[in-house]
PDB file of C-alpha atoms in Angstrom:
ATOM      1  CA  MET A   1       8.138   5.183 -19.103  1.00  0.00           C
ATOM      2  CA  TYR A   2       6.513   1.813 -19.531  1.00  0.00           C
ATOM      3  CA  ARG A   3       3.040   1.050 -18.157  1.00  0.00           C
ATOM      4  CA  GLN A   4       1.009  -2.096 -18.127  1.00  0.00           C
ATOM      5  CA  HIS A   5      -2.571  -2.523 -16.910  1.00  0.00           C
ATOM      6  CA  ILE A   6      -4.706  -5.496 -15.995  1.00  0.00           C
ATOM      7  CA  GLY A   7      -7.658  -6.336 -18.215  1.00  0.00           C
ATOM      8  CA  SER A   8     -10.540  -3.915 -18.137  1.00  0.00           C
ATOM      9  CA  ALA A   9      -9.653  -2.506 -14.713  1.00  0.00           C
ATOM     10  CA  PRO A  10      -6.580  -0.286 -15.181  1.00  0.00           C
ATOM     11  CA  GLU A  11      -7.325   1.431 -11.887  1.00  0.00           C
ATOM     12  CA  ARG A  12      -6.740  -1.827  -9.969  1.00  0.00           C
ATOM     13  CA  PHE A  13      -3.051  -2.384 -10.746  1.00  0.00           C
ATOM     14  CA  ARG A  14      -0.283  -1.007 -12.895  1.00  0.00           C
ATOM     15  CA  VAL A  15       3.496  -0.959 -12.904  1.00  0.00           C
ATOM     16  CA  ASP A  16       5.465   2.136 -13.880  1.00  0.00           C
ATOM     17  CA  VAL A  17       9.023   1.351 -14.978  1.00  0.00           C
ATOM     18  CA  THR A  18      12.007   3.661 -15.411  1.00  0.00           C
ATOM     19  CA  THR A  19      15.717   3.052 -15.748  1.00  0.00           C
ATOM     20  CA  VAL A  20      17.931   5.132 -13.473  1.00  0.00           C
ATOM     21  CA  GLY A  21      21.588   4.496 -14.191  1.00  0.00           C
ATOM     22  CA  ALA A  22      22.175   0.777 -13.710  1.00  0.00           C
ATOM     23  CA  SER A  23      18.951   0.339 -11.730  1.00  0.00           C
ATOM     24  CA  GLU A  24      15.524  -0.606 -12.989  1.00  0.00           C
ATOM     25  CA  VAL A  25      12.954   1.224 -10.869  1.00  0.00           C
ATOM     26  CA  LEU A  26       9.517  -0.357 -10.796  1.00  0.00           C
ATOM     27  CA  THR A  27       6.567   1.312  -9.089  1.00  0.00           C
ATOM     28  CA  PRO A  28       3.658  -1.068  -8.597  1.00  0.00           C
ATOM     29  CA  VAL A  29       0.414   0.810  -8.000  1.00  0.00           C
ATOM     30  CA  GLY A  30      -2.635  -0.885  -6.490  1.00  0.00           C
ATOM     31  CA  GLU A  31      -3.183  -4.469  -5.374  1.00  0.00           C
ATOM     32  CA  LEU A  32      -0.632  -7.177  -6.134  1.00  0.00           C
ATOM     33  CA  ASP A  33      -2.350 -10.552  -5.938  1.00  0.00           C
ATOM     34  CA  HIS A  34      -2.876 -13.743  -7.919  1.00  0.00           C
ATOM     35  CA  HIS A  35      -4.900 -11.807 -10.524  1.00  0.00           C
ATOM     36  CA  THR A  36      -2.278  -9.109 -11.090  1.00  0.00           C
ATOM     37  CA  ALA A  37       1.055 -10.796 -10.320  1.00  0.00           C
ATOM     38  CA  GLU A  38       1.877 -11.407 -13.974  1.00  0.00           C
ATOM     39  CA  LEU A  39       1.796  -7.651 -14.571  1.00  0.00           C
ATOM     40  CA  LEU A  40       4.732  -7.297 -12.199  1.00  0.00           C
ATOM     41  CA  ARG A  41       6.500 -10.487 -13.241  1.00  0.00           C
ATOM     42  CA  ALA A  42       6.691  -9.409 -16.890  1.00  0.00           C
ATOM     43  CA  PRO A  43       8.654  -6.143 -16.380  1.00  0.00           C
ATOM     44  CA  LEU A  44      10.868  -7.792 -13.741  1.00  0.00           C
ATOM     45  CA  ASP A  45      11.722 -10.601 -16.170  1.00  0.00           C
ATOM     46  CA  ARG A  46      12.253  -8.123 -18.993  1.00  0.00           C
ATOM     47  CA  ALA A  47      14.730  -6.083 -16.927  1.00  0.00           C
ATOM     48  CA  LEU A  48      16.612  -9.203 -15.876  1.00  0.00           C
ATOM     49  CA  ASP A  49      16.635 -10.557 -19.439  1.00  0.00           C
ATOM     50  CA  GLU A  50      18.173  -7.236 -20.537  1.00  0.00           C
ATOM     51  CA  GLY A  51      20.934  -7.577 -17.937  1.00  0.00           C
ATOM     52  CA  ARG A  52      19.690  -5.111 -15.327  1.00  0.00           C
ATOM     53  CA  THR A  53      20.124  -6.966 -12.044  1.00  0.00           C
ATOM     54  CA  ARG A  54      19.659  -4.079  -9.601  1.00  0.00           C
ATOM     55  CA  LEU A  55      15.891  -3.943  -9.228  1.00  0.00           C
ATOM     56  CA  VAL A  56      14.358  -1.213  -7.096  1.00  0.00           C
ATOM     57  CA  LEU A  57      10.667  -1.491  -6.239  1.00  0.00           C
ATOM     58  CA  ASP A  58       9.093   1.709  -4.996  1.00  0.00           C
ATOM     59  CA  CYS A  59       6.291   0.217  -2.882  1.00  0.00           C
ATOM     60  CA  SER A  60       4.914   3.551  -1.701  1.00  0.00           C
ATOM     61  CA  ARG A  61       1.809   3.102  -3.863  1.00  0.00           C
ATOM     62  CA  LEU A  62       1.359  -0.640  -3.349  1.00  0.00           C
ATOM     63  CA  ASP A  63      -1.870  -1.144  -1.391  1.00  0.00           C
ATOM     64  CA  PHE A  64      -1.784  -4.923  -0.958  1.00  0.00           C
ATOM     65  CA  CYS A  65       0.471  -7.916  -1.597  1.00  0.00           C
ATOM     66  CA  ASP A  66      -0.537 -11.555  -1.221  1.00  0.00           C
ATOM     67  CA  SER A  67       1.593 -14.704  -1.330  1.00  0.00           C
ATOM     68  CA  THR A  68       1.526 -14.807  -5.136  1.00  0.00           C
ATOM     69  CA  GLY A  69       2.965 -11.308  -5.331  1.00  0.00           C
ATOM     70  CA  LEU A  70       5.555 -12.206  -2.724  1.00  0.00           C
ATOM     71  CA  ASN A  71       6.566 -15.253  -4.767  1.00  0.00           C
ATOM     72  CA  VAL A  72       7.060 -13.066  -7.852  1.00  0.00           C
ATOM     73  CA  LEU A  73       9.426 -10.865  -5.854  1.00  0.00           C
ATOM     74  CA  LEU A  74      11.274 -13.856  -4.392  1.00  0.00           C
ATOM     75  CA  ALA A  75      11.804 -15.331  -7.870  1.00  0.00           C
ATOM     76  CA  ALA A  76      13.113 -11.997  -9.162  1.00  0.00           C
ATOM     77  CA  ARG A  77      15.438 -11.802  -6.169  1.00  0.00           C
ATOM     78  CA  LEU A  78      16.948 -15.197  -6.969  1.00  0.00           C
ATOM     79  CA  ARG A  79      17.537 -14.247 -10.599  1.00  0.00           C
ATOM     80  CA  ALA A  80      18.939 -10.818  -9.689  1.00  0.00           C
ATOM     81  CA  GLU A  81      21.323 -12.261  -7.103  1.00  0.00           C
ATOM     82  CA  ALA A  82      22.475 -14.939  -9.547  1.00  0.00           C
ATOM     83  CA  GLY A  83      23.494 -12.078 -11.837  1.00  0.00           C
ATOM     84  CA  GLY A  84      25.323 -10.211  -9.072  1.00  0.00           C
ATOM     85  CA  GLY A  85      22.497  -7.809  -8.224  1.00  0.00           C
ATOM     86  CA  GLY A  86      19.543  -7.717  -5.890  1.00  0.00           C
ATOM     87  CA  VAL A  87      16.048  -6.515  -5.201  1.00  0.00           C
ATOM     88  CA  HIS A  88      15.609  -3.369  -3.130  1.00  0.00           C
ATOM     89  CA  LEU A  89      12.194  -2.564  -1.644  1.00  0.00           C
ATOM     90  CA  VAL A  90      11.372   1.045  -0.890  1.00  0.00           C
ATOM     91  CA  ALA A  91       8.777   2.701   1.362  1.00  0.00           C
ATOM     92  CA  MET A  92       6.526  -0.252   2.067  1.00  0.00           C
ATOM     93  CA  ARG A  93       3.172   0.645   3.556  1.00  0.00           C
ATOM     94  CA  PRO A  94       2.383  -1.075   6.889  1.00  0.00           C
ATOM     95  CA  VAL A  95      -0.164  -3.495   5.399  1.00  0.00           C
ATOM     96  CA  VAL A  96       2.379  -4.676   2.810  1.00  0.00           C
ATOM     97  CA  ALA A  97       5.288  -4.702   5.266  1.00  0.00           C
ATOM     98  CA  ARG A  98       3.236  -6.965   7.538  1.00  0.00           C
ATOM     99  CA  VAL A  99       3.143  -9.713   4.875  1.00  0.00           C
ATOM    100  CA  PHE A 100       6.931  -9.577   4.649  1.00  0.00           C
ATOM    101  CA  GLU A 101       7.266  -9.645   8.450  1.00  0.00           C
ATOM    102  CA  ILE A 102       4.887 -12.588   8.932  1.00  0.00           C
ATOM    103  CA  THR A 103       6.601 -14.693   6.266  1.00  0.00           C
ATOM    104  CA  GLY A 104      10.149 -13.700   7.197  1.00  0.00           C
ATOM    105  CA  ALA A 105      10.718 -12.414   3.667  1.00  0.00           C
ATOM    106  CA  GLU A 106      11.888  -9.032   4.946  1.00  0.00           C
ATOM    107  CA  ALA A 107      15.152 -10.757   5.920  1.00  0.00           C
ATOM    108  CA  VAL A 108      16.029 -11.642   2.314  1.00  0.00           C
ATOM    109  CA  PHE A 109      15.351  -8.247   0.714  1.00  0.00           C
ATOM    110  CA  THR A 110      17.180  -4.974   1.119  1.00  0.00           C
ATOM    111  CA  LEU A 111      14.705  -2.470   2.578  1.00  0.00           C
ATOM    112  CA  HIS A 112      14.911   1.314   2.203  1.00  0.00           C
ATOM    113  CA  ASP A 113      12.881   4.210   3.556  1.00  0.00           C
ATOM    114  CA  SER A 114      13.276   6.343   0.424  1.00  0.00           C
ATOM    115  CA  LEU A 115      13.975   5.954  -3.263  1.00  0.00           C
ATOM    116  CA  ASP A 116      17.080   8.133  -2.950  1.00  0.00           C
ATOM    117  CA  SER A 117      18.585   5.759  -0.394  1.00  0.00           C
ATOM    118  CA  ALA A 118      17.883   2.749  -2.652  1.00  0.00           C
ATOM    119  CA  LEU A 119      19.675   4.170  -5.665  1.00  0.00           C
ATOM    120  CA  PRO A 120      23.462   4.081  -5.798  1.00  0.00           C
ATOM    121  CA  PRO A 121      25.167   7.476  -5.896  1.00  0.00           C
ATOM    122  CA  PRO A 122      25.929   8.757  -9.391  1.00  0.00           C
ATOM    123  CA  ASP A 123      29.446   8.120 -10.670  1.00  0.00           C
TER     124      ASP A 123
END
């Protein structure tokens, strides 16, 4: 498992990353905003650079997402789709889901209620 923290406040935001089959599962924990967005962008870019284009974000522990965080996800979506994959968002909390609803971004992501439903069945 890979973890990355922001500056001197590791309790504010981190991203846990695991590979499950052909999917990269990222679990952002805390507040995703202009101060922390790079901490999500880096593992997303790394996964895409390594050829994993099915990105699954378990948002069940994401407390907040601003427009900068949304832009990071939109950029990852474009790269993933260009490689034949996509970005799947799982278990968004109401406060985070509201940002996606207001901006219309929910229409361009694949949304799931659970991590199990976001992962393809094993071969």
